[in-house]
Amino acid sequence: VDGYVYNQTISPGGGGMHRKNMNVTLGTGIDLNRNWSVAWGGSGSSGDPYSEIYRGTGPLSEPETYNVDAFWQDHIPVQMHSTHSYGNILIYPWGFTDQPTTHAAEYHAQGDIMVNWGTGEVHEPSYYNYSSAGNTRDHAYGLYGSMSWNHETGADFAGFWPSLTE
């Protein structure tokens, strides 16, 4: 949330490109969608604190990810939906490998239903778009068996803080 607020501050009309939280003790913040434990440290994340995809010092090192996971341990989600603001696509596991999940057919069927509402989205495993080890959806699916999704909203040209008119 603090990174989102930062985007509002630096670009109040939209178009801000800051994607990380504001934990600046080790650089310029941590990409919370690279800070989860499943495949943490793998392809599509970085150990460089100044990288846009900096994963943090360890899995669940940030209070945002740690606290959500602690909640999930006692309240395992059947489905997990995470909204992101870049790309207008519906993605699902895996993000760290091109291998299909054991629920690939269910993901495809549910994805068809979700994008059939005239959104213009497509759906596919996230690895087909970009590699992202340590992401939220792989964590929820890999550890808890939750059908997990990222709804990437808005056009990719609009950045991580889209204009209200785009």
Tab-separated table of C-alpha atoms in Angstrom:
chain	number	residue	atom	x	y	z
A	1	VAL	CA	0.000	0.000	0.000
A	2	ASP	CA	2.794	2.450	0.790
A	3	GLY	CA	4.285	1.981	-2.697
A	4	TYR	CA	0.878	2.674	-4.210
A	5	VAL	CA	0.597	5.856	-2.155
A	6	TYR	CA	4.097	6.811	-3.309
A	7	ASN	CA	2.936	6.495	-6.943
A	8	GLN	CA	-0.006	8.767	-6.161
A	9	THR	CA	2.423	11.287	-4.673
A	10	ILE	CA	4.979	11.325	-7.506
A	11	SER	CA	2.441	11.119	-10.298
A	12	PRO	CA	-0.988	12.303	-9.096
A	13	GLY	CA	-2.473	12.168	-12.600
A	14	GLY	CA	-1.441	8.555	-13.113
A	15	GLY	CA	1.464	6.830	-14.832
A	16	GLY	CA	3.713	6.207	-11.815
A	17	MET	CA	6.023	3.235	-12.265
A	18	HIS	CA	7.071	2.466	-8.665
A	19	ARG	CA	6.165	-1.198	-8.079
A	20	LYS	CA	7.715	-1.926	-4.688
A	21	ASN	CA	6.919	-1.250	-1.064
A	22	MET	CA	8.723	1.582	0.679
A	23	ASN	CA	11.104	-0.491	2.826
A	24	VAL	CA	14.186	1.432	1.778
A	25	THR	CA	16.607	0.081	4.407
A	26	LEU	CA	18.195	-2.125	1.741
A	27	GLY	CA	17.788	-0.017	-1.386
A	28	THR	CA	14.620	1.221	-3.008
A	29	GLY	CA	12.037	-1.161	-1.550
A	30	ILE	CA	10.994	-4.776	-2.045
A	31	ASP	CA	8.767	-6.167	-4.800
A	32	LEU	CA	6.191	-7.932	-2.642
A	33	ASN	CA	5.216	-10.152	-5.549
A	34	ARG	CA	8.702	-11.708	-5.428
A	35	ASN	CA	8.838	-12.070	-1.605
A	36	TRP	CA	6.780	-15.273	-1.153
A	37	SER	CA	8.342	-18.634	-0.332
A	38	VAL	CA	7.467	-20.906	-3.275
A	39	ALA	CA	10.470	-20.733	-5.636
A	40	TRP	CA	11.785	-17.662	-3.786
A	41	GLY	CA	15.100	-16.505	-5.244
A	42	GLY	CA	14.546	-18.044	-8.669
A	43	SER	CA	14.177	-16.717	-12.170
A	44	GLY	CA	12.290	-13.470	-12.555
A	45	SER	CA	13.466	-12.010	-9.260
A	46	SER	CA	16.627	-10.224	-8.250
A	47	GLY	CA	18.963	-10.094	-5.267
A	48	ASP	CA	19.972	-6.530	-6.216
A	49	PRO	CA	18.242	-4.066	-3.857
A	50	TYR	CA	18.098	-1.477	-6.641
A	51	SER	CA	16.358	-3.792	-9.111
A	52	GLU	CA	12.652	-3.277	-9.827
A	53	ILE	CA	12.143	-6.968	-9.007
A	54	TYR	CA	14.179	-7.088	-5.792
A	55	ARG	CA	12.879	-10.044	-3.768
A	56	GLY	CA	14.042	-8.989	-0.306
A	57	THR	CA	16.440	-10.683	2.098
A	58	GLY	CA	14.443	-13.903	2.403
A	59	PRO	CA	11.034	-15.429	1.793
A	60	LEU	CA	8.292	-13.598	3.680
A	61	SER	CA	10.840	-11.054	4.963
A	62	GLU	CA	8.326	-8.223	4.657
A	63	PRO	CA	5.477	-7.642	7.114
A	64	GLU	CA	2.989	-7.458	4.243
A	65	THR	CA	3.758	-10.977	2.984
A	66	TYR	CA	4.519	-12.489	6.392
A	67	ASN	CA	1.205	-11.376	7.895
A	68	VAL	CA	-0.900	-12.550	4.959
A	69	ASP	CA	0.795	-15.947	5.082
A	70	ALA	CA	0.267	-16.172	8.866
A	71	PHE	CA	-3.443	-15.518	8.266
A	72	TRP	CA	-3.586	-18.136	5.491
A	73	GLN	CA	-2.054	-20.747	7.800
A	74	ASP	CA	-5.208	-20.571	9.941
A	75	HIS	CA	-7.646	-19.697	7.139
A	76	ILE	CA	-6.573	-21.583	4.032
A	77	PRO	CA	-8.158	-19.897	1.021
A	78	VAL	CA	-10.021	-22.045	-1.495
A	79	GLN	CA	-9.391	-19.339	-4.089
A	80	MET	CA	-6.953	-16.440	-3.926
A	81	HIS	CA	-7.354	-13.396	-6.147
A	82	SER	CA	-4.736	-10.667	-6.294
A	83	THR	CA	-5.248	-7.513	-8.315
A	84	HIS	CA	-2.298	-5.895	-10.046
A	85	SER	CA	-2.276	-2.875	-12.302
A	86	TYR	CA	-0.376	-3.752	-15.415
A	87	GLY	CA	-1.329	-5.614	-18.544
A	88	ASN	CA	-5.058	-6.469	-18.745
A	89	ILE	CA	-4.529	-10.218	-18.427
A	90	LEU	CA	-5.628	-12.954	-16.026
A	91	ILE	CA	-2.698	-15.116	-14.959
A	92	TYR	CA	-2.285	-18.176	-12.777
A	93	PRO	CA	0.513	-20.565	-11.650
A	94	TRP	CA	3.199	-21.180	-12.365
A	95	GLY	CA	5.348	-18.085	-12.623
A	96	PHE	CA	8.718	-19.742	-12.035
A	97	THR	CA	8.485	-22.619	-14.537
A	98	ASP	CA	6.765	-23.398	-17.812
A	99	GLN	CA	5.546	-26.753	-16.466
A	100	PRO	CA	1.758	-26.973	-16.090
A	101	THR	CA	0.144	-27.333	-12.692
A	102	THR	CA	-1.756	-30.503	-11.806
A	103	HIS	CA	-4.905	-28.384	-12.117
A	104	ALA	CA	-4.170	-26.946	-15.573
A	105	ALA	CA	-7.547	-28.037	-16.975
A	106	GLU	CA	-9.428	-26.453	-14.058
A	107	TYR	CA	-7.454	-23.225	-14.438
A	108	HIS	CA	-8.277	-23.119	-18.132
A	109	ALA	CA	-12.001	-23.745	-17.539
A	110	GLN	CA	-12.295	-21.207	-14.713
A	111	GLY	CA	-10.223	-18.694	-16.680
A	112	ASP	CA	-12.602	-19.039	-19.643
A	113	ILE	CA	-15.534	-18.223	-17.373
A	114	MET	CA	-13.813	-15.247	-15.732
A	115	VAL	CA	-12.728	-13.563	-18.976
A	116	ASN	CA	-16.002	-14.292	-20.766
A	117	TRP	CA	-17.569	-11.225	-19.149
A	118	GLY	CA	-16.399	-8.933	-21.937
A	119	THR	CA	-13.289	-7.647	-20.188
A	120	GLY	CA	-11.031	-8.127	-23.177
A	121	GLU	CA	-8.621	-10.107	-21.021
A	122	VAL	CA	-6.922	-13.325	-21.935
A	123	HIS	CA	-5.855	-15.937	-19.410
A	124	GLU	CA	-2.806	-18.162	-19.191
A	125	PRO	CA	-0.058	-19.322	-16.850
A	126	SER	CA	1.998	-16.328	-15.830
A	127	TYR	CA	5.264	-17.861	-17.021
A	128	TYR	CA	4.077	-17.358	-20.603
A	129	ASN	CA	4.178	-13.589	-19.997
A	130	TYR	CA	7.111	-13.225	-17.638
A	131	SER	CA	9.073	-15.299	-15.160
A	132	SER	CA	8.328	-14.422	-11.534
A	133	ALA	CA	9.711	-16.652	-8.818
A	134	GLY	CA	8.408	-16.049	-5.308
A	135	ASN	CA	5.027	-14.654	-6.350
A	136	THR	CA	1.726	-14.615	-4.472
A	137	ARG	CA	-0.219	-16.987	-6.697
A	138	ASP	CA	2.475	-19.694	-6.764
A	139	HIS	CA	2.739	-19.459	-2.970
A	140	ALA	CA	-1.026	-19.810	-2.403
A	141	TYR	CA	-1.285	-22.683	-4.875
A	142	GLY	CA	1.987	-24.425	-4.036
A	143	LEU	CA	1.665	-24.349	-0.240
A	144	TYR	CA	-2.067	-24.295	0.357
A	145	GLY	CA	-3.574	-25.797	-2.793
A	146	SER	CA	-5.594	-22.623	-3.398
A	147	MET	CA	-6.701	-21.891	-6.924
A	148	SER	CA	-4.899	-18.580	-7.278
A	149	TRP	CA	-5.110	-15.755	-9.758
A	150	ASN	CA	-3.624	-12.375	-10.568
A	151	HIS	CA	-5.942	-9.986	-12.314
A	152	GLU	CA	-3.636	-7.638	-14.191
A	153	THR	CA	-5.861	-4.628	-14.859
A	154	GLY	CA	-5.276	-1.658	-17.112
A	155	ALA	CA	-3.221	-1.285	-20.239
A	156	ASP	CA	0.488	-1.929	-19.918
A	157	PHE	CA	1.302	1.560	-21.239
A	158	ALA	CA	-0.491	3.092	-18.224
A	159	GLY	CA	2.086	1.901	-15.683
A	160	PHE	CA	1.560	0.785	-12.105
A	161	TRP	CA	-0.539	3.825	-11.203
A	162	PRO	CA	-2.911	4.196	-14.155
A	163	SER	CA	-4.735	7.402	-14.897
A	164	LEU	CA	-8.368	7.401	-13.808
A	165	THR	CA	-9.344	8.033	-17.445
A	166	GLU	CA	-7.449	5.068	-18.972
